PDB file of C-alpha atoms in Angstrom:
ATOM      1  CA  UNK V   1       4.725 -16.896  11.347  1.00 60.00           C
ATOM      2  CA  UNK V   2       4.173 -13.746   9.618  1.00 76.00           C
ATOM      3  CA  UNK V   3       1.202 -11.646  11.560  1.00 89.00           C
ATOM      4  CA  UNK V   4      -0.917 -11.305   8.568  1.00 93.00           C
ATOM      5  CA  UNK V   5      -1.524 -13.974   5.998  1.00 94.00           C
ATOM      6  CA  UNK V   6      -3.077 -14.380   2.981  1.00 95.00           C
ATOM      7  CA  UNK V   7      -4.265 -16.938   0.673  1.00 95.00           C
ATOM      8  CA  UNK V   8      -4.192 -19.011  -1.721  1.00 96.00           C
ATOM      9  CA  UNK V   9      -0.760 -17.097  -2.798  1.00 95.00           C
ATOM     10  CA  UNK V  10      -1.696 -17.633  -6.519  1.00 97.00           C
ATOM     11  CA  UNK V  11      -5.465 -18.273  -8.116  1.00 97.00           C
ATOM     12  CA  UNK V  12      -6.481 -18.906 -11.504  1.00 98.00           C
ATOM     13  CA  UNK V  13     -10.220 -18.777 -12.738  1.00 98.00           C
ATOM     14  CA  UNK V  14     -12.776 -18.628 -15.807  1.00 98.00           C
ATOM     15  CA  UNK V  15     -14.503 -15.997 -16.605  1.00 98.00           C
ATOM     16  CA  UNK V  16     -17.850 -15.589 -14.782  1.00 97.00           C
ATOM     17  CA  UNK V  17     -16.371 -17.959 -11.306  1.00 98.00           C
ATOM     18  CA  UNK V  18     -16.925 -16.858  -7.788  1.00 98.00           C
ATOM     19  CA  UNK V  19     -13.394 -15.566  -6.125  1.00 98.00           C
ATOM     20  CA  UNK V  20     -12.304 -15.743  -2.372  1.00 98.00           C
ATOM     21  CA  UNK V  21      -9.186 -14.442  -1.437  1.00 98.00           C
ATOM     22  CA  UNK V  22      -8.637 -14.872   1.999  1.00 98.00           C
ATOM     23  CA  UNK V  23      -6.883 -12.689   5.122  1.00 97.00           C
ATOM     24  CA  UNK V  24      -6.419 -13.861   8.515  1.00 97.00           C
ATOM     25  CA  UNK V  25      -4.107 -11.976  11.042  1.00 95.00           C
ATOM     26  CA  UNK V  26      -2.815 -12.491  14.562  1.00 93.00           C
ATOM     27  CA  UNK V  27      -2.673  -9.093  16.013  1.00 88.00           C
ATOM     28  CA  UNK V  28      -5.136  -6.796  17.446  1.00 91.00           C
ATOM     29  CA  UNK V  29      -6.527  -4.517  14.607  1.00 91.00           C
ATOM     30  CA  UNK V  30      -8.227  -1.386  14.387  1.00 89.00           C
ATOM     31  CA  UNK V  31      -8.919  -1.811  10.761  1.00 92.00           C
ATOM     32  CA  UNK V  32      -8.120  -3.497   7.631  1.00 94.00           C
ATOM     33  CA  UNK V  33      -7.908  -2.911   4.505  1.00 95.00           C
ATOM     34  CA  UNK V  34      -8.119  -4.657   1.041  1.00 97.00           C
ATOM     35  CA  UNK V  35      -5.867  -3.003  -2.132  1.00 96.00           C
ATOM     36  CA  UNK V  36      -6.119  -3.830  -5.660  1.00 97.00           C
ATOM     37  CA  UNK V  37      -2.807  -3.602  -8.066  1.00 95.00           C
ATOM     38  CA  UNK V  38      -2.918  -4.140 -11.659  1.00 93.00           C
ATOM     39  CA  UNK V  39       0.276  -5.278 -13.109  1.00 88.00           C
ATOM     40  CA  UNK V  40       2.296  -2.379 -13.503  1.00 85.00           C
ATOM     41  CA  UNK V  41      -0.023   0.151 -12.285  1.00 87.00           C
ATOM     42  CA  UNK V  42      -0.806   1.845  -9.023  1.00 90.00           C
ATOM     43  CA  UNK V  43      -2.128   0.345  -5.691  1.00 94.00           C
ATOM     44  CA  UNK V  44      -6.246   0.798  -5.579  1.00 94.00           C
ATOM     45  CA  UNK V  45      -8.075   0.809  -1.967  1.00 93.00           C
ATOM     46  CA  UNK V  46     -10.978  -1.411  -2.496  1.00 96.00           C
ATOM     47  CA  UNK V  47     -12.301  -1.352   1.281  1.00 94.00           C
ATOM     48  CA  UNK V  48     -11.521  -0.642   4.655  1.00 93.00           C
ATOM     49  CA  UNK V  49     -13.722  -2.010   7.281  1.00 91.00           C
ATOM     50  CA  UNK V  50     -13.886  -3.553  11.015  1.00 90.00           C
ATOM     51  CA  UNK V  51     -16.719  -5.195  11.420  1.00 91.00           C
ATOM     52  CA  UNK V  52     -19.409  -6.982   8.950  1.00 94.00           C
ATOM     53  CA  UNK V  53     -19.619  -6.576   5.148  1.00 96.00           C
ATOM     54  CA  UNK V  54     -19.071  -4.077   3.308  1.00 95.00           C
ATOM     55  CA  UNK V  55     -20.185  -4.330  -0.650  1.00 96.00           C
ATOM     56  CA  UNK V  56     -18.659  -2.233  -4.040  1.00 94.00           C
ATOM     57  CA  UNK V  57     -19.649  -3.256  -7.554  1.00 96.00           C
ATOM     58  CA  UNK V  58     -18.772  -6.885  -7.726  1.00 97.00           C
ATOM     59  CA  UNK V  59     -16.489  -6.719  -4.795  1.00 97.00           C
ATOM     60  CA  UNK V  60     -17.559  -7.949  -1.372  1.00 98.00           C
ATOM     61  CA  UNK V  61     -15.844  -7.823   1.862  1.00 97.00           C
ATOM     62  CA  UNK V  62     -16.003  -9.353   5.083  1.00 97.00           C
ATOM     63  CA  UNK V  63     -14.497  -9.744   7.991  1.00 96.00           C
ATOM     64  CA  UNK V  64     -15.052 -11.701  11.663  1.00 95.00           C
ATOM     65  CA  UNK V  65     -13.254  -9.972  14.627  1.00 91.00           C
ATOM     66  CA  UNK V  66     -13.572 -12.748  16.854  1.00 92.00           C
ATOM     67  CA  UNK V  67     -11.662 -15.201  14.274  1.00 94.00           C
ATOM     68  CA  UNK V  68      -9.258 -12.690  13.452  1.00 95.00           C
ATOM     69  CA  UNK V  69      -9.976 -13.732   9.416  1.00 96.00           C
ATOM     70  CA  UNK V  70     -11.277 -11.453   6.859  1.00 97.00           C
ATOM     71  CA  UNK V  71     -12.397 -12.229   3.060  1.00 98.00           C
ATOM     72  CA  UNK V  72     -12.550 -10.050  -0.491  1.00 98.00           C
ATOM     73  CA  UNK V  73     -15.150 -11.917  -2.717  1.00 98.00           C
ATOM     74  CA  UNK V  74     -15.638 -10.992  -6.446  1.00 98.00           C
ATOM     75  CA  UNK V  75     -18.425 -12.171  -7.935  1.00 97.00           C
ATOM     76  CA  UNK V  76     -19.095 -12.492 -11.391  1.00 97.00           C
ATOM     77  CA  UNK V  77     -15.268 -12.478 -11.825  1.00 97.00           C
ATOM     78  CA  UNK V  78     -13.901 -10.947 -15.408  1.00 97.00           C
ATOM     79  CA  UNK V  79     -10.598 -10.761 -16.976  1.00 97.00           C
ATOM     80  CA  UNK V  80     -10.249  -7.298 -15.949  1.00 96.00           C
ATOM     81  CA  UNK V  81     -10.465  -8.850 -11.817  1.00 97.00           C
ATOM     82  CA  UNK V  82      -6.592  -9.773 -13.240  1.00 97.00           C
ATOM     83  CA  UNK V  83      -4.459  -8.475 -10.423  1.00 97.00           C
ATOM     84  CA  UNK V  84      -2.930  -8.580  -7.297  1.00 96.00           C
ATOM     85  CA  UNK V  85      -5.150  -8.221  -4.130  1.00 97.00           C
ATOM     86  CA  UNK V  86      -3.243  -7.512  -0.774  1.00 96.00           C
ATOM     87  CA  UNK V  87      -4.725  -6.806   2.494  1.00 95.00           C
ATOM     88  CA  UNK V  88      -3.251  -4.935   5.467  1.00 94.00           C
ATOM     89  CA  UNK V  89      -3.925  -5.361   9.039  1.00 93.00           C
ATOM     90  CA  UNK V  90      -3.639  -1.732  10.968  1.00 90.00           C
ATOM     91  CA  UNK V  91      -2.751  -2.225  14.246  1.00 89.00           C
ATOM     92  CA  UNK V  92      -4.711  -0.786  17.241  1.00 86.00           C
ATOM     93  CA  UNK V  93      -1.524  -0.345  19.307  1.00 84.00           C
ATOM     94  CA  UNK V  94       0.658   1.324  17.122  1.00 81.00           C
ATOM     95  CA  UNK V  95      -1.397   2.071  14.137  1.00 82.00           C
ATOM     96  CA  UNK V  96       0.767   0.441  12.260  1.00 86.00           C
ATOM     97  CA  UNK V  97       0.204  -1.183   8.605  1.00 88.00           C
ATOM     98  CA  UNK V  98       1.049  -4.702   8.680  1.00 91.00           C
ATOM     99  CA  UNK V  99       0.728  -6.217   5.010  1.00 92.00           C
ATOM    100  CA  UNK V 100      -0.342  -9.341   3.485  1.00 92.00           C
ATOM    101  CA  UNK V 101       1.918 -11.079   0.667  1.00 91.00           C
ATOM    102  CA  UNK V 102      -0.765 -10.339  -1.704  1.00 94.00           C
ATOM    103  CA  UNK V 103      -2.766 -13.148  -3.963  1.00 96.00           C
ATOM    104  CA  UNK V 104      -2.308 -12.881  -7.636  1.00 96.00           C
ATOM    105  CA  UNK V 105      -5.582 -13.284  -9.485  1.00 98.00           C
ATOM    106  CA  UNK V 106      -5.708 -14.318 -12.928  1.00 98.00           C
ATOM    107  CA  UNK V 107      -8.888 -14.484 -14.970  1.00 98.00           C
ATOM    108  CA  UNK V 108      -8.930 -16.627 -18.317  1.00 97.00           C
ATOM    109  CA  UNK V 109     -12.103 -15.734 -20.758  1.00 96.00           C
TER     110      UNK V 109
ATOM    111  CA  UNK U   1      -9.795  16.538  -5.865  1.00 64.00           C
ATOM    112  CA  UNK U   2      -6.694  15.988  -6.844  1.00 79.00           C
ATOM    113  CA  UNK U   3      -5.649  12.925  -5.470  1.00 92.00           C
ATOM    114  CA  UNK U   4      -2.151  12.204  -4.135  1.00 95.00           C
ATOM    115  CA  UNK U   5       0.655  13.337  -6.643  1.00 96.00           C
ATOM    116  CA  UNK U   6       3.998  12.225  -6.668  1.00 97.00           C
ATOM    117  CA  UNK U   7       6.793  13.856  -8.648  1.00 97.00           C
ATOM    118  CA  UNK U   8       8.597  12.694 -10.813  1.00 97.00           C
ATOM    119  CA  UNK U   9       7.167  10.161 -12.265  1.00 96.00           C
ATOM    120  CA  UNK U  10      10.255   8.749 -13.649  1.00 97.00           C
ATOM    121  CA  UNK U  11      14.070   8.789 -12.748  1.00 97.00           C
ATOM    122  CA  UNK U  12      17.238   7.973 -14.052  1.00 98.00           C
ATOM    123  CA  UNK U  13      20.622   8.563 -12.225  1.00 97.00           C
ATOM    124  CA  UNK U  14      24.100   7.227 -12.201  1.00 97.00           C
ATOM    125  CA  UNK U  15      25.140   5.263  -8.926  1.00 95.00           C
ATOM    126  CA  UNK U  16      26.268   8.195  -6.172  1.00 96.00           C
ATOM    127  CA  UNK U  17      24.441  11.082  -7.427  1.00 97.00           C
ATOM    128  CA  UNK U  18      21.549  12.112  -5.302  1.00 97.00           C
ATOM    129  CA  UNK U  19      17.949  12.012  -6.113  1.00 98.00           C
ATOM    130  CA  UNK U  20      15.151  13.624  -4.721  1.00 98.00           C
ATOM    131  CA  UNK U  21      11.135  12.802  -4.797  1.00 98.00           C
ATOM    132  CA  UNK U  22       8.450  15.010  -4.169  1.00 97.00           C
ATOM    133  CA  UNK U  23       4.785  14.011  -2.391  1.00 97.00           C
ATOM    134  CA  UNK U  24       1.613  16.036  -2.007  1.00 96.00           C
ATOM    135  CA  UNK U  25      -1.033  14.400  -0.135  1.00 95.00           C
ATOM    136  CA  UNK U  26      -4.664  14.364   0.058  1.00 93.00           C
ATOM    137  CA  UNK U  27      -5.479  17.797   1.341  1.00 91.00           C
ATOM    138  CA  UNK U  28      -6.626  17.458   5.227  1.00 89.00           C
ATOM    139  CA  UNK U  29      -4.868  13.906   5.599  1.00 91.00           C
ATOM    140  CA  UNK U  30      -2.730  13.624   8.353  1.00 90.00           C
ATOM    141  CA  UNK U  31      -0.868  10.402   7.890  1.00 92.00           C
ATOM    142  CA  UNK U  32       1.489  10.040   4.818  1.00 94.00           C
ATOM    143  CA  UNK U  33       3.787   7.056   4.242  1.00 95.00           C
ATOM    144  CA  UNK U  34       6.619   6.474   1.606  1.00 97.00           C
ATOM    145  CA  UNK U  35       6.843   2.840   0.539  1.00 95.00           C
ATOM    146  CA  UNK U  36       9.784   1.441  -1.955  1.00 95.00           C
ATOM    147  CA  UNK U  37       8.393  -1.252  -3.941  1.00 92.00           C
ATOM    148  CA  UNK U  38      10.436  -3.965  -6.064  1.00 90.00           C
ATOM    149  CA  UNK U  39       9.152  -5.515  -9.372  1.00 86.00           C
ATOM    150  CA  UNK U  40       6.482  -8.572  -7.774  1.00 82.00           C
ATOM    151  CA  UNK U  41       6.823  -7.683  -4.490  1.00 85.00           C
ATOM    152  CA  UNK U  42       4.429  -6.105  -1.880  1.00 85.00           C
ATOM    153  CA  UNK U  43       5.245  -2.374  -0.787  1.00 90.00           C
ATOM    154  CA  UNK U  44       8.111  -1.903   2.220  1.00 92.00           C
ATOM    155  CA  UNK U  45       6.874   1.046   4.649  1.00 93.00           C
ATOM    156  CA  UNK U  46      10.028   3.543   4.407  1.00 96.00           C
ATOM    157  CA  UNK U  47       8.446   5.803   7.357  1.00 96.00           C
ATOM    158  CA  UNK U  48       5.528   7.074   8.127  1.00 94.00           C
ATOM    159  CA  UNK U  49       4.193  10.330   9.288  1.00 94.00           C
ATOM    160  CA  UNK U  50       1.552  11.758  11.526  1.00 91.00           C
ATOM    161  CA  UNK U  51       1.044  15.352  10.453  1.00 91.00           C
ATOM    162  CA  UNK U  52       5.268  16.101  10.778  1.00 91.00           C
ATOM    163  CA  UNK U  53       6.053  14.083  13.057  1.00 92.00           C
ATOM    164  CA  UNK U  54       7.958  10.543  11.961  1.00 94.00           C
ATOM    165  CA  UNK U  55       5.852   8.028  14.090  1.00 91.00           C
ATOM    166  CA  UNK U  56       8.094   4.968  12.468  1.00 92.00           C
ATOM    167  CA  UNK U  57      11.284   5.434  10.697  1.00 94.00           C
ATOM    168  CA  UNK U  58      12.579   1.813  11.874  1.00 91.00           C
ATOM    169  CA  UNK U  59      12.724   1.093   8.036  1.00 91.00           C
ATOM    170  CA  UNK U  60      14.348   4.041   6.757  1.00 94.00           C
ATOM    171  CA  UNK U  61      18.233   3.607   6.005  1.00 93.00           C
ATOM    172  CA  UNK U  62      19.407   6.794   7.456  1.00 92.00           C
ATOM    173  CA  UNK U  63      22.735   6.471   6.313  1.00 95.00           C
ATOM    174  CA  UNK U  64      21.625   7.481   3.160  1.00 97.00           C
ATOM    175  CA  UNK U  65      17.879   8.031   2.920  1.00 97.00           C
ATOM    176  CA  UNK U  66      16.482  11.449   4.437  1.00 97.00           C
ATOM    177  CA  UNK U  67      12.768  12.770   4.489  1.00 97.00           C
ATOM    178  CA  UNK U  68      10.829  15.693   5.933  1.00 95.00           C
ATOM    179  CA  UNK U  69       7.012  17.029   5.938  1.00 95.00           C
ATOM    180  CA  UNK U  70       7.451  20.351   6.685  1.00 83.00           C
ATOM    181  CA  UNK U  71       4.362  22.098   8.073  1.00 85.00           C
ATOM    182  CA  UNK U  72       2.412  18.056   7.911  1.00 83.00           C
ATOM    183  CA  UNK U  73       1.653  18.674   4.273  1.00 91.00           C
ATOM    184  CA  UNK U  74       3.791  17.746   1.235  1.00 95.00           C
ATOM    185  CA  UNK U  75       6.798  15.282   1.929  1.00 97.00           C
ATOM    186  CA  UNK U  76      10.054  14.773   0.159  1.00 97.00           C
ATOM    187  CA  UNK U  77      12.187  11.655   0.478  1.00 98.00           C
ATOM    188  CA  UNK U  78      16.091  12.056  -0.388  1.00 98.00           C
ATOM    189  CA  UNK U  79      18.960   9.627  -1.298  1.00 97.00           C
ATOM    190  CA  UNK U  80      22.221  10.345  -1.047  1.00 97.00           C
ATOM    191  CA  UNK U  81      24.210   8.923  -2.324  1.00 96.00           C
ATOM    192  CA  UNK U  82      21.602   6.586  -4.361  1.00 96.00           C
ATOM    193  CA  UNK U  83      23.317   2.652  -5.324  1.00 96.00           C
ATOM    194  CA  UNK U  84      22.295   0.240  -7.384  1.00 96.00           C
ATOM    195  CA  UNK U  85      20.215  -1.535  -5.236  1.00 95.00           C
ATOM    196  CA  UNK U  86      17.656   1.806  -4.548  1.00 96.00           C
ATOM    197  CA  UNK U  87      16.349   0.839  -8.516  1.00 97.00           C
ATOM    198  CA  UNK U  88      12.371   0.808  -7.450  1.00 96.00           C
ATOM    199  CA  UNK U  89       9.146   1.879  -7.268  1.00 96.00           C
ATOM    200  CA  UNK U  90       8.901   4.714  -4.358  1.00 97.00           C
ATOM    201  CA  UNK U  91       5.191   5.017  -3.341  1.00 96.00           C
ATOM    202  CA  UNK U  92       3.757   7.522  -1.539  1.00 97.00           C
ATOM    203  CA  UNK U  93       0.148   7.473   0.313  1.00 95.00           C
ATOM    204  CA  UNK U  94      -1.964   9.035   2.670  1.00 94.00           C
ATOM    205  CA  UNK U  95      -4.624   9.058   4.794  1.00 91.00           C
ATOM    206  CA  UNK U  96      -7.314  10.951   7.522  1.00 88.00           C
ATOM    207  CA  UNK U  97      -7.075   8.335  10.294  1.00 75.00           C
ATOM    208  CA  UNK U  98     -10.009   9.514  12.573  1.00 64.00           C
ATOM    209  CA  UNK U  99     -10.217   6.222  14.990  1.00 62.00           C
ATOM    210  CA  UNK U 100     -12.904   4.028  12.540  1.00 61.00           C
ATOM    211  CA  UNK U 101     -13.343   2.327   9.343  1.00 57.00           C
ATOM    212  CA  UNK U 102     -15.751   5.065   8.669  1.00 62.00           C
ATOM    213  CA  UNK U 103     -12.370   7.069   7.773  1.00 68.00           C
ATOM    214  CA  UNK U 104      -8.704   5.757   6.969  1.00 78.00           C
ATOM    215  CA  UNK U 105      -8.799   4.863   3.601  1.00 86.00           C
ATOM    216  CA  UNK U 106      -5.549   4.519   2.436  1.00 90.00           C
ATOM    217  CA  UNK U 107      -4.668   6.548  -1.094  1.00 93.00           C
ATOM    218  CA  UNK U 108      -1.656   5.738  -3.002  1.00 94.00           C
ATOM    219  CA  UNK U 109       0.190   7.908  -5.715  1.00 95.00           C
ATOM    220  CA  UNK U 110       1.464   6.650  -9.052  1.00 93.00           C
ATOM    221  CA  UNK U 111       4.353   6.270  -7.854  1.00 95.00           C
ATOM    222  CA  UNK U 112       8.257   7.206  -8.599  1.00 97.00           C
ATOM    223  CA  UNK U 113      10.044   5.098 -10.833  1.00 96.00           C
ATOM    224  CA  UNK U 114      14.060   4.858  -9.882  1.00 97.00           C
ATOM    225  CA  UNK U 115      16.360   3.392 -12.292  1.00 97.00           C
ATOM    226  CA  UNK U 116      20.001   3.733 -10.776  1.00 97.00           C
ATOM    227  CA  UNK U 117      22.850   3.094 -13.805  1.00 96.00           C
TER     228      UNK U 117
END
C-alpha cells in the first residue's frame, strides 16, 4: 500500500463541473502540498497547508488531520484546469516528500 | 525574483560522455532537491539537500550520478558516464522549510531536458 494515495487516477469533465481530486496518506505529516503540471510544462505549487482550507482563484483546498485525507476542489472548472494534479505528503519525521501518483484532469468545452 | 533556474534547458549527448546540470535556487531557501522525471510519470527524488548537507541520497545512483551544493546555494548534478536509460526530465526545486505551512512552498525549475543517443 503506497503511503500516499490519490484519486480517481484519471477524471474527465465539462466545462463549468465541480472537481474533487482526492489525497489520503498513512504517515504522520507536517505538511502537504498540492502541484499542478500542464502537459509538457513545469510543476506549479498550488497550496501547501496543515490544517483547514485554504482558497486561490478557483482552487480550494482542504485537508482533515485526524482522517489523514486531504482534497483540491476546482470550481467552475475550464479547459485550461487540463492537467495533472499531484499531492505530496511531507513527513514530520524525516521531512521527507512522499508523492501521490497524480490525477490527470481533462476538461472538454 | 528570479525564481529557480536550471541550466541547460536542453541536452543532447552520445551514450558514455558525461553531462553536467546546473541549479540556482530561490535565494534564502535552504532545501533544494533534484528530481528525474520520465514522460507520464510523477517526479523521482534524486537527493535532497538541507543547506549543503545531503539529508537523503538513498535514490541517487552513485556509481554514476554525483552532486554538490557548495556553500548551500546553487547545486550541480553530474553523470558520468550518462546511458541510455538517464533520457529525462531532471527537475530541480527548492524551498525555506521553517517548521509550518505558513512557509515550505515547494518551487520547481523548468527543468533539464536529457536526450542520451
Amino acid at each position: 500500500k503506497n503511503e500516499v494515495e490519490q484519486s480517481p487516477q484519471n477524471l474527465t469533465a465539462q466545462e463549468g463541473e465541480f472537481i474533487t481530486i482526492n489525497c489520503s496518506y498513512s504517515v504522520g505529516i507536517s505538511a502537504l502540498h498540492w502541484l499542478q503540471q500542464h502537459p509538457g510544462g513545469g510543476i506549479v505549487s498550488l497550496f501547501m497547508l496543515s490544517s483547514g482550507k485554504k482558497k486561490h482563484g478557483r482552487l480550494i483546498a482542504t485537508i482533515n488531520i485526524q482522517e489523514k485525507h486531504s482534497s483540491l476542489h476546482i470550481t467552475a472548472s475550464h479547459p485550461r484546469d487540463s492537467a495533472v494534479y499531484i499531492c505530496a505528503a511531507l513527513m514530520d519525521s524525516n521531512y521527507q516528500l512522499i508523492w501521490g501518483a497524480g490525477t490527470k484532469l481533462i476538461i472538454k468545452p | 525574483e528570479a525564481g529557480v533556474v536550471q541550466s541547460p534547458r536542453y541536452k543532447i549527448i552520445e551514450k558514455k560522455q558525461p553531462v553536467a546540470f546546473w541549479c540556482n535556487p530561490i535565494s534564502g531557501h535552504n532545501t533544494l532537491y533534484w528530481y528525474l522525471q520520465n514522460l507520464g510519470q510523477g517526479p523521482e527524488l534524486l537527493i535532497r539537500y538541507e543547506n549543503e548537507e545531503a539529508v537523503d541520497d538513498s535514490q541517487l545512483p552513485k556509481d554514476r550520478f554525483s552532486a554538490e551544493r557548495l556553500k548551500g546555494v546553487d547545486s550541480t548534478l553530474k553523470i558520468q558516464p550518462a546511458e541510455l536509460g538517464d533520457s529525462a526530465v531532471y527537475l530541480c526545486a527548492s524551498s525555506l522549510w521553517g517548521g509550518s505551512a505558513d512557509t515550505g512552498e515547494l518551487f520547481f525549475g523548468e527543468g533539464s531536458r536529457l536526450t542520451v543517443l
